[in-house]
Coordinates of C-alpha atoms in Angstrom, one line a residue:
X540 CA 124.9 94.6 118.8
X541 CA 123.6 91.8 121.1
X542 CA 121.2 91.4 119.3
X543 CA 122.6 91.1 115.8
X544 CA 122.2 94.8 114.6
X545 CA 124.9 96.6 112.7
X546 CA 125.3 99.8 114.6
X547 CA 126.4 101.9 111.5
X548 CA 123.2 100.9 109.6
X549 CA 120.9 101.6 113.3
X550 CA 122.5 105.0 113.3
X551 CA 122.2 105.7 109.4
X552 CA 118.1 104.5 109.8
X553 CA 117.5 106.6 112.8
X554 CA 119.4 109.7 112.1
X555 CA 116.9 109.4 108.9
X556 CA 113.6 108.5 110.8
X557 CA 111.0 110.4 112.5
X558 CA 113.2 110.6 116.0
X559 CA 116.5 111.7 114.2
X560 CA 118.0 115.1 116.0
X561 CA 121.1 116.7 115.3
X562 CA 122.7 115.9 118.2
X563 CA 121.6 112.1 117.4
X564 CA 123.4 112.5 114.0
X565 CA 126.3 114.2 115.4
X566 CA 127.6 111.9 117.9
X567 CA 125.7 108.7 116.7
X568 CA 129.1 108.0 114.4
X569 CA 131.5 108.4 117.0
X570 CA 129.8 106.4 119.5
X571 CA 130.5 103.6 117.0
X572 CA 134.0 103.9 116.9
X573 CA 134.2 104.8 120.8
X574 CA 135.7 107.7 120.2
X575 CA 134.5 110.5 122.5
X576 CA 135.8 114.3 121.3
X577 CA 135.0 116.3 123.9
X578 CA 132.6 119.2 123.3
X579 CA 130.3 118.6 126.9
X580 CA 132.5 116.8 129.7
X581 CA 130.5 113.9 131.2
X582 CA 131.8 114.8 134.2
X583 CA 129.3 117.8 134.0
X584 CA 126.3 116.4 132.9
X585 CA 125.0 115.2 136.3
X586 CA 123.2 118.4 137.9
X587 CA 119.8 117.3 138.2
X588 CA 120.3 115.6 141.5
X589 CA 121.6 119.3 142.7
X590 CA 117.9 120.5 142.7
X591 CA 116.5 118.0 144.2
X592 CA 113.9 117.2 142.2
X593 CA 112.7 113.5 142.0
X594 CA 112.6 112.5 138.2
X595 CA 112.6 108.9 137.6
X596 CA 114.7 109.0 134.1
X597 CA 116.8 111.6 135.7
X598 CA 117.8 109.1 138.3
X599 CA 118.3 105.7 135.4
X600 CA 120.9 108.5 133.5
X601 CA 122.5 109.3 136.8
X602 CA 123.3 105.7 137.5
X603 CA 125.1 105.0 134.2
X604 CA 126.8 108.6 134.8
X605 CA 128.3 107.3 137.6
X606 CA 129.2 104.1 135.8
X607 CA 131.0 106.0 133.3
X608 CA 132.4 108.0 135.8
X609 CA 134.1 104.7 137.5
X610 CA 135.9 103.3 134.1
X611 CA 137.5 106.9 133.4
X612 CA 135.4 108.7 131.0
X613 CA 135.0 111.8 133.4
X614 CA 136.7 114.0 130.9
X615 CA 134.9 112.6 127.9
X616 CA 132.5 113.5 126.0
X617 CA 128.8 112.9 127.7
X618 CA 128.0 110.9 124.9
X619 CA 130.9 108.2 126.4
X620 CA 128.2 107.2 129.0
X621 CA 127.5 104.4 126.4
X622 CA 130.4 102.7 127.7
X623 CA 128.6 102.5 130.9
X624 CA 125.4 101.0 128.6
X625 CA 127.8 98.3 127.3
X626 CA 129.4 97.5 130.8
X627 CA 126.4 96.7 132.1
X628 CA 125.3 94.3 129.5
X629 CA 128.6 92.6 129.2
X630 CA 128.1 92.6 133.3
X631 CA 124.7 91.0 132.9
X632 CA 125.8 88.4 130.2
X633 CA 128.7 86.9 132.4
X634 CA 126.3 85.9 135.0

């Protein structure tokens, strides 16, 4: 969006590229409308830390869990943890 993409036609061209998955295609749409219908609660989404295992990407994704976690979308639907993405960016641009 920041950028001037439509993000009904960026979800359309990926669900129908080489790195479409199901899951992409499935909450893609709602992600739009920033509606979040629960089927995984974000809230428990963060277990990777529990193992202690270092993994780099692990630790990026557990940041903007925790974001999400702050506004209120514990309950939500893991795919809510873009409002964490679009936080951060409306963060960044007021600075």
């Amino acid at each position: 969006e920041k950028v001037g993409l439509d993000p009904k036609v960026l979800v359309e061209v990926i669900s129908q590229g080489a790195i479409s998955a199901p899951m992409y295609s499935m909450k893609g749409p709602s992600m739009i409308q920033s509606h979040y219908p629960t089927a995984f609660p974000l809230k428990h989404q963060q277990k990777a830390k529990s193992v202690s295992q270092p993994i780099p990407i692990a630790a990026a994704a557990n940041e903007l869990y925790k974001v999400a976690k702050s506004h209120g979308y514990s309950d939500e639907d893991f795919s809510a943890v873009i409002e964490a993405l679009k936080s951060k960016f409306q963060h960044s641009e007021n600075q």
